[in-house]
Coordinates of N, CA and C in Angstrom, one line a residue:
Chain A
X243 N 2.1 -15.9 15.0 CA 2.5 -16.2 13.9 C 4.4 -16.3 13.7
X244 N 5.0 -17.0 12.7 CA 6.2 -16.7 13.3 C 6.9 -16.3 12.4
X245 N 8.1 -15.5 12.8 CA 9.2 -14.1 12.7 C 10.2 -14.5 12.4
X246 N 10.9 -13.8 11.2 CA 12.5 -13.8 11.6 C 13.0 -13.1 12.7
X247 N 13.9 -13.7 13.6 CA 14.4 -12.8 14.4 C 15.9 -13.1 13.6
X248 N 16.3 -11.8 14.5 CA 17.6 -11.3 14.4 C 18.8 -10.8 15.6
X249 N 20.2 -11.3 15.7 CA 20.4 -10.1 16.7 C 21.8 -10.4 15.8
X250 N 22.8 -8.8 16.8 CA 22.2 -8.0 17.7 C 21.0 -7.3 16.5
X251 N 20.1 -6.5 18.1 CA 19.4 -5.3 16.2 C 20.4 -4.0 16.3
X252 N 21.1 -3.8 17.0 CA 22.4 -2.5 17.2 C 24.1 -2.8 17.5
X253 N 24.5 -2.6 16.3 CA 26.0 -3.0 17.2 C 26.8 -2.0 16.5
X254 N 27.8 -1.4 17.1 CA 28.8 -0.9 17.0 C 30.2 -1.0 17.0
X255 N 31.0 -0.8 15.7 CA 31.9 -1.6 16.2 C 33.2 -0.6 15.5
X256 N 34.7 -1.5 15.6 CA 35.5 -0.2 14.8 C 36.3 -0.8 13.8
X257 N 36.7 -0.2 12.6 CA 37.3 0.6 11.4 C 38.6 -1.0 11.3
X258 N 38.3 -2.1 10.7 CA 38.9 -3.3 11.1 C 38.6 -4.5 12.1
X259 N 37.2 -4.2 12.8 CA 36.5 -5.6 13.9 C 36.3 -6.1 12.5
X260 N 36.0 -7.7 13.5 CA 35.4 -8.4 12.8 C 34.0 -8.4 12.7
X261 N 32.6 -9.0 12.5 CA 31.2 -8.7 13.3 C 31.1 -9.8 12.5
X262 N 29.9 -10.2 13.5 CA 28.8 -11.5 12.6 C 27.5 -11.1 13.9
X263 N 26.3 -11.4 12.5 CA 25.0 -11.0 12.9 C 24.0 -12.4 13.2
X264 N 23.8 -12.5 13.7 CA 22.8 -13.3 13.6 C 21.0 -13.7 13.4
X265 N 21.0 -14.4 13.1 CA 19.2 -14.9 12.4 C 18.9 -16.0 12.8
X266 N 17.9 -16.1 12.5 CA 16.6 -17.4 13.1 C 15.6 -17.2 11.8
X267 N 16.0 -18.2 10.4 CA 15.0 -18.0 10.0 C 13.6 -18.4 10.1
X268 N 12.5 -18.7 10.0 CA 11.7 -19.3 9.7 C 11.6 -20.6 9.8
X269 N 11.0 -21.5 10.5 CA 11.4 -23.0 10.9 C 11.2 -23.8 10.0
X270 N 10.2 -23.6 8.9 CA 9.8 -24.7 8.0 C 10.2 -23.9 6.5
X271 N 11.5 -22.9 6.6 CA 11.7 -22.0 5.4 C 13.0 -22.8 4.9
X272 N 12.9 -22.8 3.6 CA 14.5 -23.5 3.1 C 15.0 -22.8 2.3
X273 N 14.9 -21.3 1.8 CA 16.3 -19.9 1.0 C 16.2 -19.7 2.7
X274 N 17.4 -18.5 2.2 CA 17.7 -18.0 3.4 C 18.3 -16.7 2.9
X275 N 18.3 -15.4 3.1 CA 18.5 -14.4 2.0 C 19.8 -13.1 3.8
X276 N 20.4 -12.4 2.9 CA 20.9 -11.1 3.4 C 21.0 -9.8 2.9
X277 N 20.6 -9.0 3.0 CA 20.4 -7.4 2.2 C 21.0 -6.9 3.1
X278 N 21.6 -5.2 2.4 CA 21.6 -4.5 3.2 C 21.0 -3.6 3.0
X279 N 21.1 -2.6 4.0 CA 20.1 -1.2 3.5 C 21.0 -0.3 4.5
X280 N 21.7 0.9 3.7 CA 21.9 1.9 3.7 C 21.5 3.3 4.1
X281 N 20.9 3.7 4.8 CA 20.1 4.7 5.0 C 18.9 5.8 4.4
X282 N 18.0 4.8 4.0 CA 17.3 5.5 3.1 C 17.8 5.5 1.8
X283 N 18.9 4.8 1.2 CA 18.5 3.9 0.2 C 17.6 2.3 -0.3
X284 N 18.7 2.3 -1.2 CA 17.2 0.8 -1.3 C 18.3 -0.3 -1.1
X285 N 16.7 -1.5 -0.9 CA 17.7 -3.0 -0.4 C 18.4 -3.4 -1.5
X286 N 19.3 -4.2 -1.1 CA 20.4 -4.0 -1.9 C 20.9 -6.4 -1.7
X287 N 20.2 -7.0 -2.4 CA 20.9 -8.8 -2.4 C 22.3 -8.2 -2.0
X288 N 22.2 -9.0 -0.7 CA 24.4 -9.6 -0.9 C 24.0 -11.2 -1.0
X289 N 23.2 -12.3 -0.2 CA 23.3 -13.7 -0.3 C 22.2 -15.0 -1.0
X290 N 22.5 -15.3 -0.9 CA 20.9 -16.5 -1.5 C 21.6 -18.1 -1.0
X291 N 21.0 -18.4 0.2 CA 21.6 -19.9 0.9 C 20.2 -20.9 0.5
X292 N 20.8 -22.0 0.4 CA 19.8 -23.2 0.0 C 20.7 -24.3 0.4
X293 N 20.5 -25.1 1.1 CA 21.2 -27.1 1.0 C 22.1 -26.1 1.5
X294 N 22.5 -25.5 2.8 CA 23.7 -25.4 3.7 C 24.9 -25.1 2.5
X295 N 24.3 -24.0 1.4 CA 24.9 -23.9 0.5 C 24.6 -22.6 -0.4
X296 N 25.4 -21.5 -0.5 CA 25.4 -20.3 -1.1 C 24.7 -20.6 -2.7
X297 N 23.5 -20.3 -3.0 CA 23.0 -20.2 -4.6 C 23.5 -19.0 -5.1
X298 N 23.3 -17.4 -4.5 CA 23.3 -16.3 -5.2 C 24.6 -15.9 -5.0
X299 N 25.1 -14.9 -5.1 CA 25.9 -14.0 -4.7 C 25.7 -12.5 -5.2
X300 N 25.3 -11.6 -4.7 CA 25.7 -10.6 -6.1 C 27.1 -9.4 -5.3
X301 N 27.6 -9.1 -6.5 CA 28.8 -8.2 -6.5 C 29.0 -7.6 -5.7
X302 N 28.4 -7.1 -4.1 CA 28.7 -6.8 -3.1 C 29.6 -7.6 -2.1
X303 N 28.4 -9.0 -2.5 CA 28.6 -9.6 -1.3 C 30.6 -10.2 -1.9
X304 N 32.0 -9.5 -1.5 CA 32.9 -10.2 -2.1 C 33.5 -11.0 -0.8
X305 N 34.9 -10.8 -1.0 CA 35.8 -11.7 -0.1 C 36.0 -11.2 1.4
X306 N 35.2 -10.4 2.1 CA 35.4 -9.9 3.4 C 34.3 -10.2 4.3
X307 N 33.2 -11.3 2.9 CA 31.8 -11.3 3.4 C 32.0 -13.0 3.8
X308 N 30.8 -13.8 4.7 CA 30.9 -15.5 4.7 C 29.2 -15.1 5.5
X309 N 28.9 -15.9 4.7 CA 27.9 -16.5 5.6 C 28.0 -18.2 5.8
X310 N 26.8 -18.6 7.0 CA 27.1 -20.3 7.7 C 26.2 -20.3 8.2
X311 N 25.2 -21.7 8.6 CA 24.1 -22.1 8.8 C 24.6 -23.6 9.9
X312 N 25.3 -22.9 11.1 CA 26.1 -23.7 12.0 C 25.5 -24.6 13.0
X313 N 24.5 -24.2 12.5 CA 23.4 -25.2 13.3 C 21.3 -25.4 12.9
X314 N 21.0 -26.1 13.3 CA 19.6 -26.4 12.3 C 19.1 -25.1 12.6
X315 N 18.9 -24.4 13.1 CA 18.5 -22.8 13.4 C 19.1 -21.5 13.2
X316 N 20.3 -21.2 13.2 CA 20.8 -19.7 13.5 C 21.3 -19.8 11.7
X317 N 21.8 -18.6 11.4 CA 22.1 -18.6 9.5 C 22.7 -17.3 9.9
X318 N 24.2 -17.1 9.7 CA 25.0 -15.8 11.0 C 25.3 -15.2 8.9
X319 N 26.0 -13.8 9.2 CA 26.6 -14.0 8.1 C 27.6 -12.9 9.2
X320 N 29.3 -12.8 8.6 CA 30.1 -12.9 8.9 C 31.0 -12.1 7.8
X321 N 31.4 -10.4 8.8 CA 32.0 -9.6 8.3 C 33.7 -9.5 9.0
X322 N 34.1 -10.1 7.3 CA 35.7 -10.5 8.9 C 36.4 -8.9 9.1
X323 N 36.5 -8.1 8.0 CA 37.1 -6.6 8.8 C 36.4 -5.4 8.2
X324 N 35.6 -4.9 9.2 CA 34.6 -3.4 8.3 C 35.3 -2.6 8.3
X325 N 35.0 -1.9 7.3 CA 34.8 -0.5 6.3 C 34.0 0.4 7.1
X326 N 34.2 1.2 7.0 CA 33.1 2.7 7.6 C 32.2 2.6 6.1
X327 N 32.5 2.2 4.9 CA 31.2 2.1 4.1 C 30.3 0.5 4.5
X328 N 30.3 0.0 4.9 CA 30.2 -1.2 5.6 C 28.6 -0.6 7.2
X329 N 28.8 -0.1 7.1 CA 27.5 1.3 8.2 C 26.1 0.6 7.4
X330 N 25.2 0.5 7.4 CA 24.4 0.1 7.1 C 23.0 -0.9 7.6
X331 N 22.2 -1.0 7.8 CA 21.2 -2.0 8.6 C 21.4 -3.1 7.5
X332 N 21.1 -4.5 8.7 CA 21.6 -5.8 7.7 C 20.2 -7.0 7.8
X333 N 19.7 -6.8 7.0 CA 17.8 -7.7 6.9 C 18.5 -9.2 6.3
X334 N 18.1 -9.9 7.9 CA 18.1 -11.4 7.1 C 16.7 -11.8 6.4
X335 N 16.3 -12.5 5.5 CA 14.8 -12.5 5.0 C 14.8 -14.2 4.6
X336 N 14.0 -15.3 4.5 CA 13.4 -16.1 4.2 C 12.6 -16.8 3.9
X337 N 12.1 -18.0 2.7 CA 10.8 -18.0 2.4 C 10.7 -19.5 2.2
X338 N 9.6 -20.1 2.1 CA 9.6 -21.4 1.9 C 10.4 -22.4 0.9
X339 N 9.7 -22.2 -0.2 CA 10.3 -22.7 -1.5 C 10.5 -20.7 -2.2
X340 N 9.4 -20.7 -3.5 CA 9.2 -19.7 -4.6 C 7.9 -19.0 -2.8
X341 N 7.6 -17.1 -3.8 CA 6.7 -16.2 -2.9 C 7.5 -15.6 -1.7
X342 N 6.7 -15.3 -1.4 CA 7.3 -14.0 -0.4 C 8.7 -14.5 -0.1
X343 N 9.2 -13.3 0.5 CA 10.5 -13.0 1.6 C 9.8 -12.1 2.7
X344 N 10.3 -13.2 4.1 CA 9.5 -12.5 5.2 C 11.2 -11.9 5.9
X345 N 11.1 -11.0 6.0 CA 12.0 -10.2 6.7 C 12.0 -10.4 8.0
X346 N 13.8 -10.0 8.8 CA 14.0 -9.8 9.8 C 13.6 -8.4 10.4
X347 N 13.8 -8.0 11.9 CA 13.6 -6.2 12.2 C 15.0 -5.6 11.4
X348 N 15.9 -6.6 11.1 CA 17.1 -6.0 10.3 C 18.2 -5.6 12.2
X349 N 19.7 -5.9 12.2 CA 20.2 -5.2 12.3 C 21.2 -4.0 12.4
X350 N 21.3 -3.5 12.8 CA 22.0 -1.9 12.3 C 24.0 -2.3 12.4
X351 N 24.8 -1.7 11.9 CA 25.4 -2.4 12.0 C 26.5 -0.3 12.2
X352 N 27.3 0.0 13.0 CA 27.4 1.6 12.5 C 29.6 1.0 13.1
X353 N 30.2 1.6 11.8 CA 31.1 1.5 11.8 C 32.1 2.9 11.7
X354 N 32.8 2.6 13.7 CA 33.4 3.8 13.7 C 34.9 4.1 12.9
Chain B
X1099 N 22.3 -10.6 -13.8 CA 21.4 -10.5 -14.0 C 19.8 -9.7 -13.8
X1100 N 19.1 -9.8 -12.7 CA 18.5 -8.8 -13.1 C 18.8 -7.3 -12.8
X1101 N 17.7 -6.5 -13.3 CA 18.5 -5.0 -12.8 C 16.3 -4.8 -13.5
X1102 N 16.3 -3.7 -11.5 CA 14.7 -3.5 -11.1 C 14.9 -1.8 -11.4
X1103 N 13.7 -1.6 -12.3 CA 14.6 0.2 -12.3 C 13.0 0.8 -12.1
X1104 N 12.6 1.7 -11.1 CA 11.8 1.9 -9.9 C 10.9 3.3 -10.1
X1105 N 10.1 4.0 -10.6 CA 9.7 5.7 -11.3 C 8.5 5.7 -10.5
X1106 N 8.4 7.1 -9.9 CA 9.2 8.2 -9.4 C 9.9 7.7 -8.3
X1107 N 10.7 9.0 -7.3 CA 11.7 8.6 -6.6 C 10.6 8.5 -5.2
X1108 N 10.1 10.1 -5.4 CA 9.3 10.7 -4.4 C 7.9 11.0 -5.1
X1109 N 7.0 10.5 -4.2 CA 5.4 10.8 -4.8 C 5.1 11.5 -3.1
X1110 N 4.1 12.7 -4.0 CA 3.4 13.9 -2.3 C 2.2 13.7 -3.5
X1111 N 0.2 12.6 -2.6 CA -0.5 13.3 -3.3 C -0.8 13.3 -2.0
X1112 N -2.4 14.5 -2.4 CA -3.5 14.9 -1.5 C -4.2 13.3 -1.1
X1113 N -4.5 13.0 0.7 CA -5.6 12.2 0.7 C -6.6 12.2 0.2
X1114 N -7.0 10.8 -0.9 CA -8.2 10.3 -1.6 C -8.3 10.3 -2.3
X1115 N -6.6 10.5 -3.0 CA -6.0 10.6 -4.9 C -5.1 9.6 -4.6
X1116 N -5.2 8.8 -5.7 CA -4.6 7.8 -6.6 C -3.2 7.7 -6.5
X1117 N -2.6 7.1 -6.3 CA -1.0 7.1 -6.7 C -0.7 5.6 -7.2
X1118 N 0.4 6.1 -8.0 CA 0.9 5.0 -9.1 C 2.3 5.0 -9.3
X1119 N 3.2 3.9 -9.1 CA 4.7 3.6 -8.7 C 4.7 2.8 -9.9
X1120 N 5.7 2.8 -10.4 CA 6.3 2.0 -12.5 C 7.3 1.5 -11.9
X1121 N 7.6 0.2 -13.0 CA 9.2 -0.3 -11.9 C 9.0 -1.4 -13.7
X1122 N 10.3 -1.3 -14.0 CA 10.7 -1.5 -15.0 C 11.8 -3.0 -14.5
X1123 N 11.8 -4.4 -15.7 CA 12.5 -5.4 -15.6 C 13.5 -5.9 -16.4
X1124 N 14.9 -6.3 -16.4 CA 15.3 -6.9 -17.4 C 15.0 -8.1 -17.8
X1125 N 15.3 -9.3 -17.0 CA 15.0 -10.2 -17.5 C 13.9 -10.9 -17.5
X1126 N 13.4 -11.5 -18.3 CA 12.5 -11.6 -19.4 C 11.8 -13.0 -18.7
X1127 N 13.0 -14.1 -18.0 CA 12.4 -15.2 -17.3 C 12.1 -14.9 -16.2
X1128 N 12.3 -13.6 -15.2 CA 11.5 -13.2 -14.4 C 9.9 -13.7 -14.6
X1129 N 9.1 -13.8 -13.3 CA 7.6 -15.0 -12.9 C 7.1 -14.2 -11.6
X1130 N 7.7 -13.3 -11.4 CA 7.2 -13.1 -9.1 C 7.7 -11.4 -9.5
X1131 N 7.0 -11.3 -8.6 CA 7.1 -9.8 -8.7 C 6.5 -9.0 -7.6
X1132 N 6.7 -9.3 -6.3 CA 6.3 -8.6 -5.2 C 5.8 -7.3 -5.1
X1133 N 5.5 -6.7 -4.6 CA 5.5 -5.0 -3.7 C 5.8 -4.8 -2.8
X1134 N 7.2 -4.2 -2.1 CA 6.5 -4.1 -0.3 C 6.3 -3.0 0.4
X1135 N 6.1 -2.9 1.2 CA 6.0 -1.3 2.2 C 6.8 -1.2 3.4
X1136 N 7.6 -0.4 3.4 CA 8.4 -0.3 4.6 C 8.5 1.4 5.4
X1137 N 7.7 1.2 7.1 CA 7.8 2.2 7.4 C 9.3 2.8 7.4
X1138 N 9.1 4.3 8.2 CA 10.5 4.5 9.2 C 10.7 3.3 10.0
X1139 N 12.2 3.4 10.5 CA 12.5 1.7 11.0 C 12.1 0.4 11.2
X1140 N 11.4 0.3 9.9 CA 10.8 -0.7 10.2 C 11.3 -2.1 9.3
X1141 N 11.2 -3.2 8.9 CA 11.1 -3.9 8.1 C 10.2 -4.0 6.9
X1142 N 10.8 -4.2 5.0 CA 9.9 -4.1 4.6 C 9.1 -5.5 4.5
X1143 N 7.9 -4.9 4.1 CA 6.0 -5.6 4.5 C 5.7 -6.0 3.0
X1144 N 5.5 -7.1 2.7 CA 4.6 -7.5 1.5 C 3.1 -7.0 1.6
X1145 N 3.3 -6.6 0.3 CA 1.6 -6.0 0.5 C 0.4 -6.2 -0.8
X1146 N 1.3 -6.8 -1.5 CA 1.0 -7.6 -2.9 C 1.7 -8.1 -3.3
X1147 N 1.7 -9.2 -4.2 CA 2.4 -9.7 -5.1 C 1.9 -10.2 -6.5
X1148 N 2.3 -10.6 -8.1 CA 2.1 -11.1 -8.5 C 2.4 -11.9 -9.5
X1149 N 1.9 -13.2 -10.2 CA 3.4 -13.6 -10.8 C 2.9 -13.4 -12.4
X1150 N 3.3 -14.8 -13.4 CA 3.4 -13.5 -14.7 C 2.9 -14.3 -15.1
X1151 N 2.2 -15.5 -14.7 CA 0.6 -15.7 -15.7 C -0.1 -15.2 -15.9
X1152 N -0.9 -14.4 -15.2 CA -1.3 -12.8 -14.6 C -1.9 -11.6 -14.7
X1153 N -2.2 -10.9 -15.5 CA -2.2 -9.3 -15.8 C -2.0 -8.4 -14.7
X1154 N -2.9 -9.1 -13.5 CA -3.9 -7.9 -13.2 C -4.1 -8.4 -11.9
X1155 N -3.9 -8.1 -11.1 CA -4.6 -8.0 -8.7 C -5.3 -7.3 -8.1
X1156 N -5.5 -7.2 -7.6 CA -6.4 -7.0 -7.1 C -6.7 -6.8 -5.4
X1157 N -6.1 -6.3 -4.0 CA -6.5 -6.5 -2.8 C -7.0 -5.4 -2.5
X1158 N -8.2 -4.9 -2.8 CA -9.5 -4.1 -1.2 C -8.6 -2.5 -2.2
X1159 N -7.8 -1.5 -1.6 CA -7.2 -0.4 -2.8 C -6.2 -0.4 -2.9
X1160 N -5.6 -1.4 -3.4 CA -4.6 -2.0 -4.0 C -4.5 -2.8 -4.7
X1161 N -4.0 -1.9 -5.9 CA -3.9 -3.3 -7.2 C -2.1 -3.6 -7.9
X1162 N -1.8 -4.1 -8.2 CA -0.2 -4.1 -9.6 C -1.2 -5.2 -10.8
X1163 N -0.7 -4.3 -11.4 CA -0.6 -4.3 -13.5 C 0.4 -4.6 -13.7
X1164 N 0.4 -6.1 -14.8 CA 1.2 -6.6 -14.9 C 1.8 -7.1 -16.0
X1165 N 3.0 -5.4 -17.2 CA 2.9 -6.1 -19.1 C 3.9 -6.6 -19.2
X1166 N 3.6 -7.7 -19.5 CA 5.1 -8.7 -19.7 C 5.8 -8.7 -20.8
X1167 N 5.1 -8.1 -21.9 CA 5.7 -8.2 -23.1 C 6.5 -6.8 -23.0
X1168 N 5.9 -5.8 -22.0 CA 7.1 -4.1 -22.0 C 7.4 -4.2 -20.8
X1169 N 8.1 -6.2 -20.0 CA 8.6 -6.2 -19.1 C 8.5 -4.9 -18.3
X1170 N 7.1 -4.4 -17.8 CA 7.1 -3.8 -16.0 C 5.5 -3.8 -16.0
X1171 N 5.9 -3.8 -14.4 CA 5.4 -4.1 -13.6 C 4.6 -2.2 -12.8
X1172 N 3.3 -2.4 -12.1 CA 2.7 -1.4 -11.4 C 2.5 -1.4 -10.1
X1173 N 2.4 -0.6 -9.2 CA 1.9 -1.0 -7.9 C 0.6 0.4 -8.4
X1174 N -1.4 0.3 -7.7 CA -1.5 1.4 -7.9 C -2.8 1.8 -6.2
X1175 N -2.7 2.4 -5.7 CA -3.4 2.5 -4.3 C -4.0 3.4 -4.7
X1176 N -5.5 3.6 -4.6 CA -7.1 4.4 -4.8 C -7.3 4.9 -2.9
X1177 N -8.1 5.5 -2.4 CA -8.1 6.8 -1.8 C -7.0 7.1 -0.8
X1178 N -6.5 7.4 -1.4 CA -5.2 7.0 -0.4 C -5.0 7.7 1.1
X1179 N -4.6 7.4 1.5 CA -4.7 7.7 3.4 C -4.0 8.0 3.6
X1180 N -3.5 8.7 4.7 CA -2.2 9.3 5.6 C -1.4 8.3 6.0
X1181 N -1.8 6.6 6.5 CA -0.8 6.0 6.6 C -0.1 5.1 5.9
X1182 N -0.6 5.0 4.7 CA -0.2 4.9 3.3 C 1.2 5.0 3.2
X1183 N 1.9 6.3 4.3 CA 3.0 7.9 3.8 C 3.8 6.5 4.4
X1184 N 4.9 5.0 3.6 CA 5.5 4.9 3.6 C 6.8 5.0 2.2
X1185 N 7.7 4.1 2.1 CA 8.9 3.6 1.1 C 8.2 2.8 0.7
X1186 N 7.5 2.6 -0.8 CA 7.1 1.3 -0.8 C 8.5 0.6 -2.2
X1187 N 9.0 -0.9 -2.2 CA 10.4 -1.1 -3.1 C 9.5 -2.2 -3.9
X1188 N 9.6 -2.4 -5.2 CA 8.8 -3.3 -6.1 C 10.0 -4.6 -6.2
X1189 N 10.2 -6.0 -6.6 CA 11.5 -6.3 -6.8 C 10.3 -7.7 -8.2
X1190 N 11.7 -8.2 -8.1 CA 11.2 -9.5 -9.3 C 13.1 -10.1 -9.0
X1191 N 12.1 -11.9 -9.1 CA 12.4 -12.5 -9.2 C 12.4 -13.9 -9.9
X1192 N 12.8 -15.0 -10.1 CA 12.2 -15.5 -10.7 C 12.3 -17.9 -10.4
X1193 N 12.0 -18.3 -10.1 CA 12.0 -19.7 -9.4 C 12.9 -20.7 -9.3
X1194 N 14.1 -20.4 -10.8 CA 14.8 -21.1 -10.5 C 16.3 -20.3 -10.4
X1195 N 15.6 -19.5 -9.4 CA 17.2 -18.5 -9.3 C 17.0 -18.0 -8.3
X1196 N 18.0 -17.8 -7.8 CA 17.4 -18.1 -5.9 C 18.1 -16.6 -5.2
X1197 N 17.4 -15.0 -5.6 CA 17.4 -13.9 -5.5 C 16.8 -12.8 -5.6
X1198 N 16.9 -11.8 -5.2 CA 15.1 -11.0 -5.5 C 16.0 -9.8 -5.4
X1199 N 15.9 -9.1 -7.0 CA 15.9 -7.9 -6.3 C 14.8 -7.4 -6.3
X1200 N 15.3 -5.7 -6.4 CA 14.6 -4.2 -5.6 C 15.1 -3.4 -6.7
X1201 N 13.7 -2.1 -7.1 CA 14.1 -1.6 -6.8 C 15.0 0.1 -5.8
X1202 N 14.7 0.9 -6.4 CA 14.5 2.0 -5.0 C 14.0 2.5 -4.0
X1203 N 13.4 1.5 -4.6 CA 12.3 2.4 -3.5 C 11.5 4.1 -4.5
X1204 N 10.3 4.2 -3.6 CA 9.6 5.3 -4.1 C 8.5 6.3 -2.4
X1205 N 9.0 7.2 -2.0 CA 9.0 8.2 -0.8 C 7.6 8.2 -1.2
X1206 N 6.7 8.0 -0.6 CA 4.6 8.0 -0.3 C 5.3 9.0 0.5
X1207 N 4.4 10.3 0.0 CA 3.7 10.9 1.4 C 2.6 11.6 0.7
X1208 N 1.4 11.4 2.0 CA 0.2 11.6 2.1 C -0.3 12.8 2.5
X1209 N -1.1 13.8 2.0 CA -0.9 14.7 2.5 C -2.6 14.9 2.9
X1210 N -3.1 14.9 5.1 CA -4.5 15.0 5.5 C -5.0 16.3 4.4

């Protein structure tokens, strides 16, 4: 069964460093998402992406965040200058059109 | 944007009892309401969903009900088992908008 894959599974970085989290959505899916989950808390929407551009973004998704689809398969989330409060699990998700979101296993980011 | 409220935040039941989790949403245009189960350290996975053109949907021990007028929907788990223990998230979205907002989650514990 096809699934969303994410790398790395865990990244440790120093405050102020740039981080890129990578995702490969399911191949025939058209909508891509990034969510953030701080340990033990809710799944928070960051951004959605369709047709090579951002379609929706939340108030969390400020200027330090960016997303890109550099080729036909990868979907990346860049955090320009990490802060301690960026420590969280970041989930990529995709869906065909409407309906079920399929989540990746997540990338745990630890900012020291 | 859409705001989803979820109650209770924690729920403890005896094995075999029923569990009910409730959510409300703010945007009357939302038309898709999934429920996700997240086991410790894992990704959220869809367990059941409902669209606004139906009032109830059932899948074995799990059912979801939707009241569009009141803008609330509920998850019902009957004959609970220890393996039902997890965090459950409700969500809401609409087809012409590419974000999906999640509730804060309910930690369900089923005691053997």
